[in-house]
Amino acid sequence: SAVISQKPSRDICQRGTSLTIQCQVDSQVTMMFWYRQQPGQSLTLIATANQGSEATYESGFVIDKFPISRPNLTFSTLTVSNMSPEDSSIYLCSACSTTNEKLFFGSGTQLSVL
Amino acid sequence: GENVEQHPSTLSVQEGDSAVIKCTYSDSASNYFPWYKQELGKGPQLIIDIRSNVGEKKDQRIAVTLNKTAKHFSLHITETQPEDSAVYFCAAITGTYKYIFGTGTRLKVLA
């Protein structure tokens, strides 16, 4: 299984500011993804992080709001831009191994926007 | 679109009893069905999975069954313990890396 380190684990931010979340995987992975989990809800895919190119966003999510980078196979960042209280959620980094489609998650970033 | 329904949303059992969580998927092309356990303040952890060519899989106190004809699969936890208390998510995968998650079940094991 892949070990995924995500930081920060939590943050409290002011409205209008931006936060960048970092994700590091300990092994070679094929795919990296970013999910959002609103309080008491299921997991919603924000985007697929593509190595060396623009991320692929799901319906309802745009690059200007959630810019994503993936400069190499094992590292990715998600920025939550111009935050509002509605952005308060858990943000999860995930990755699939190179050998199968098993999906593993980081510990998440608990974001609160005041 | 693809959909995964999960029931119940909450489940309380006495310690030592069994717990069953059920999911139904809509896309008959789905071929991989993992289950995740999420404890408070943590990310989801993969606990067991099953592929479409298998009807049942067991790992100690946890088992998963799959009925492809009816398009539903279930998680069974036997001899429940307080540390089994968590939120459980099912998922169905169609194609490559396309995960559809259920809405989650909050399991409480009462000591």
Short mmCIF file of C-alpha atoms in Angstrom, two decimals:
data_model
loop_
_atom_site.label_atom_id
_atom_site.label_comp_id
_atom_site.label_asym_id
_atom_site.label_seq_id
_atom_site.Cartn_x
_atom_site.Cartn_y
_atom_site.Cartn_z
CA SER A 1 0.00 0.00 0.00
CA ALA A 2 1.06 3.60 -0.50
CA VAL A 3 1.75 5.88 2.45
CA ILE A 4 0.46 9.37 1.78
CA SER A 5 1.64 12.35 3.83
CA GLN A 6 -0.52 15.44 3.69
CA LYS A 7 0.01 18.80 5.31
CA PRO A 8 -1.18 20.86 6.98
CA SER A 9 -3.51 18.58 8.92
CA ARG A 10 -5.74 21.51 9.78
CA ASP A 11 -5.90 25.25 9.37
CA ILE A 12 -8.16 28.15 10.18
CA CYS A 13 -8.11 30.83 7.50
CA GLN A 14 -9.60 34.21 6.88
CA ARG A 15 -12.07 34.88 4.11
CA GLY A 16 -10.39 35.97 0.87
CA THR A 17 -7.05 34.29 1.54
CA SER A 18 -5.59 31.16 -0.09
CA LEU A 19 -4.22 27.93 1.34
CA THR A 20 -1.92 25.43 -0.34
CA ILE A 21 -2.09 21.80 0.74
CA GLN A 22 0.84 19.49 0.05
CA CYS A 23 0.73 15.77 -0.63
CA GLN A 24 3.70 13.41 -0.75
CA VAL A 25 3.48 9.71 -1.61
CA ASP A 26 6.17 7.29 -0.50
CA SER A 27 6.19 5.15 -3.64
CA GLN A 28 5.66 5.39 -7.34
CA VAL A 29 2.01 5.89 -8.16
CA THR A 30 0.11 6.14 -11.39
CA MET A 31 -2.66 8.52 -10.47
CA MET A 32 -3.13 11.21 -7.85
CA PHE A 33 -6.46 12.77 -6.98
CA TRP A 34 -7.89 15.47 -4.75
CA TYR A 35 -11.21 14.98 -2.98
CA ARG A 36 -13.39 17.23 -0.86
CA GLN A 37 -15.45 15.92 2.03
CA GLN A 38 -17.95 18.35 3.46
CA PRO A 39 -19.04 17.82 7.10
CA GLY A 40 -20.89 14.54 7.48
CA GLN A 41 -20.85 13.92 3.74
CA SER A 42 -19.32 11.52 1.27
CA LEU A 43 -16.27 12.06 -0.91
CA THR A 44 -16.45 14.33 -3.94
CA LEU A 45 -13.71 14.25 -6.55
CA ILE A 46 -12.28 17.69 -7.27
CA ALA A 47 -9.72 16.77 -9.91
CA THR A 48 -7.12 14.34 -11.17
CA ALA A 49 -3.60 15.68 -10.77
CA ASN A 50 -1.64 15.03 -13.96
CA GLN A 51 2.13 14.93 -13.86
CA GLY A 52 3.63 17.85 -15.71
CA SER A 53 0.37 19.09 -17.17
CA GLU A 54 -2.89 20.75 -16.21
CA ALA A 55 -5.15 18.85 -13.86
CA THR A 56 -8.44 17.36 -15.05
CA TYR A 57 -11.32 18.94 -13.14
CA GLU A 58 -14.71 17.49 -12.35
CA SER A 59 -17.94 19.32 -13.02
CA GLY A 60 -18.39 22.16 -10.58
CA PHE A 61 -14.68 22.68 -9.90
CA VAL A 62 -12.47 25.13 -11.81
CA ILE A 63 -8.77 25.75 -12.04
CA ASP A 64 -8.97 29.37 -10.90
CA LYS A 65 -10.50 28.29 -7.60
CA PHE A 66 -8.55 25.05 -7.08
CA PRO A 67 -5.20 25.24 -8.88
CA ILE A 68 -3.33 21.94 -8.72
CA SER A 69 0.26 21.08 -9.45
CA ARG A 70 2.02 17.75 -9.83
CA PRO A 71 5.65 18.37 -10.73
CA ASN A 72 6.65 14.71 -10.34
CA LEU A 73 5.14 11.27 -9.80
CA THR A 74 4.98 11.42 -6.00
CA PHE A 75 4.15 15.04 -5.10
CA SER A 76 1.12 17.26 -5.64
CA THR A 77 -0.35 20.46 -4.25
CA LEU A 78 -3.88 21.78 -4.10
CA THR A 79 -4.54 25.47 -3.52
CA VAL A 80 -7.90 26.69 -2.30
CA SER A 81 -8.07 30.27 -3.57
CA ASN A 82 -10.04 33.29 -2.41
CA MET A 83 -11.63 31.28 0.34
CA SER A 84 -15.14 31.73 1.68
CA PRO A 85 -16.87 29.95 4.59
CA GLU A 86 -18.42 27.56 2.05
CA ASP A 87 -14.94 26.16 1.41
CA SER A 88 -14.78 24.80 4.96
CA SER A 89 -14.30 21.08 4.42
CA ILE A 90 -11.84 18.24 4.67
CA TYR A 91 -9.56 18.05 1.64
CA LEU A 92 -8.09 14.64 0.89
CA CYS A 93 -5.19 13.64 -1.30
CA SER A 94 -5.34 10.14 -2.76
CA ALA A 95 -3.30 7.95 -5.06
CA CYS A 96 -3.47 4.69 -6.95
CA SER A 97 -0.51 2.34 -7.09
CA THR A 98 1.15 1.43 -10.36
CA THR A 99 0.10 -2.21 -10.11
CA ASN A 100 -3.64 -1.97 -9.49
CA GLU A 101 -6.47 0.45 -8.96
CA LYS A 102 -6.48 0.32 -5.17
CA LEU A 103 -7.00 3.88 -3.94
CA PHE A 104 -5.25 5.12 -0.82
CA PHE A 105 -5.90 8.35 1.06
CA GLY A 106 -3.89 10.81 3.06
CA SER A 107 -5.02 11.85 6.51
CA GLY A 108 -6.76 14.93 5.18
CA THR A 109 -6.64 18.67 5.78
CA GLN A 110 -9.41 20.07 7.94
CA LEU A 111 -10.01 23.61 6.65
CA SER A 112 -12.12 26.16 8.47
CA VAL A 113 -12.75 29.54 6.85
CA LEU A 114 -13.93 32.41 9.03
CA GLY B 1 -25.12 8.89 -14.28
CA GLU B 2 -23.45 6.27 -12.14
CA ASN B 3 -24.73 6.05 -8.60
CA VAL B 4 -24.03 4.05 -5.45
CA GLU B 5 -26.67 3.87 -2.75
CA GLN B 6 -25.62 2.87 0.75
CA HIS B 7 -27.79 1.78 3.69
CA PRO B 8 -28.23 2.30 6.54
CA SER B 9 -26.87 5.78 7.18
CA THR B 10 -26.42 4.98 10.87
CA LEU B 11 -26.15 1.65 12.63
CA SER B 12 -25.82 0.86 16.33
CA VAL B 13 -24.97 -2.64 17.52
CA GLN B 14 -24.02 -4.20 20.81
CA GLU B 15 -20.44 -5.29 21.21
CA GLY B 16 -20.06 -8.85 19.96
CA ASP B 17 -23.00 -8.63 17.56
CA SER B 18 -22.69 -8.53 13.77
CA ALA B 19 -23.09 -5.48 11.55
CA VAL B 20 -24.13 -5.47 7.90
CA ILE B 21 -23.92 -2.53 5.51
CA LYS B 22 -25.40 -2.74 2.03
CA CYS B 23 -24.64 -0.90 -1.21
CA THR B 24 -26.33 -0.93 -4.59
CA TYR B 25 -24.68 0.30 -7.76
CA SER B 26 -26.20 1.36 -11.05
CA ASP B 27 -23.49 0.74 -13.64
CA SER B 28 -23.37 -2.91 -14.66
CA ALA B 29 -19.84 -2.33 -16.01
CA SER B 30 -18.51 -1.75 -12.48
CA ASN B 31 -15.86 -4.35 -11.74
CA TYR B 32 -14.17 -3.45 -8.46
CA PHE B 33 -15.79 -2.77 -5.09
CA PRO B 34 -13.69 -1.51 -2.15
CA TRP B 35 -14.78 -0.66 1.38
CA TYR B 36 -13.25 2.11 3.45
CA LYS B 37 -13.25 2.84 7.17
CA GLN B 38 -12.89 6.45 8.27
CA GLU B 39 -12.19 7.26 11.89
CA LEU B 40 -12.68 10.73 13.27
CA GLY B 41 -9.99 13.12 12.06
CA LYS B 42 -8.45 10.61 9.68
CA GLY B 43 -8.57 9.80 6.01
CA PRO B 44 -10.47 6.79 4.67
CA GLN B 45 -8.62 3.50 5.08
CA LEU B 46 -9.09 0.63 2.65
CA ILE B 47 -10.21 -2.39 4.69
CA ILE B 48 -11.36 -4.94 2.12
CA ASP B 49 -12.22 -5.12 -1.55
CA ILE B 50 -13.73 -7.52 -4.04
CA ARG B 51 -13.60 -7.88 -7.79
CA SER B 52 -16.51 -8.72 -10.04
CA ASN B 53 -15.31 -12.27 -10.74
CA VAL B 54 -15.58 -13.23 -7.06
CA GLY B 55 -18.74 -13.66 -5.00
CA GLU B 56 -17.32 -13.44 -1.51
CA LYS B 57 -14.12 -12.48 0.27
CA LYS B 58 -13.23 -12.74 3.93
CA ASP B 59 -10.49 -11.25 6.07
CA GLN B 60 -10.70 -12.23 9.74
CA ARG B 61 -13.87 -10.58 11.13
CA ILE B 62 -14.66 -8.72 7.92
CA ALA B 63 -16.30 -10.15 4.81
CA VAL B 64 -17.73 -8.72 1.63
CA THR B 65 -20.30 -10.35 -0.63
CA LEU B 66 -21.18 -9.40 -4.18
CA ASN B 67 -24.32 -10.15 -6.17
CA LYS B 68 -23.66 -9.00 -9.73
CA THR B 69 -27.11 -9.91 -10.97
CA ALA B 70 -28.79 -7.71 -8.40
CA LYS B 71 -25.95 -5.16 -8.52
CA HIS B 72 -25.44 -5.02 -4.80
CA PHE B 73 -22.64 -5.78 -2.38
CA SER B 74 -22.45 -5.90 1.39
CA LEU B 75 -19.93 -5.53 4.20
CA HIS B 76 -20.25 -7.92 7.11
CA ILE B 77 -18.45 -7.36 10.41
CA THR B 78 -18.71 -10.14 12.97
CA GLU B 79 -17.94 -10.03 16.69
CA THR B 80 -17.95 -6.24 16.64
CA GLN B 81 -15.66 -4.33 18.98
CA PRO B 82 -15.73 -0.69 20.12
CA GLU B 83 -12.78 0.06 17.83
CA ASP B 84 -14.97 -0.85 14.85
CA SER B 85 -16.92 2.36 15.50
CA ALA B 86 -16.33 4.61 12.49
CA VAL B 87 -17.87 5.76 9.23
CA TYR B 88 -17.78 3.16 6.47
CA PHE B 89 -17.90 3.97 2.76
CA CYS B 90 -18.47 1.62 -0.13
CA ALA B 91 -17.39 2.41 -3.66
CA ALA B 92 -17.84 1.03 -7.15
CA ILE B 93 -15.27 1.48 -9.87
CA THR B 94 -16.14 1.68 -13.51
CA GLY B 95 -13.42 1.82 -16.10
CA THR B 96 -10.06 3.16 -15.04
CA TYR B 97 -9.89 4.87 -11.65
CA LYS B 98 -13.44 6.19 -11.83
CA TYR B 99 -14.57 5.81 -8.21
CA ILE B 100 -18.18 6.35 -7.19
CA PHE B 101 -18.59 6.47 -3.42
CA GLY B 102 -21.61 5.66 -1.32
CA THR B 103 -23.00 8.15 1.17
CA GLY B 104 -21.46 6.47 4.20
CA THR B 105 -22.66 4.53 7.26
CA ARG B 106 -21.89 5.67 10.78
CA LEU B 107 -21.39 2.53 12.85
CA LYS B 108 -21.53 2.70 16.64
CA VAL B 109 -20.55 -0.34 18.65
CA LEU B 110 -21.97 -0.09 22.14
CA ALA B 111 -19.89 -1.60 24.93
#
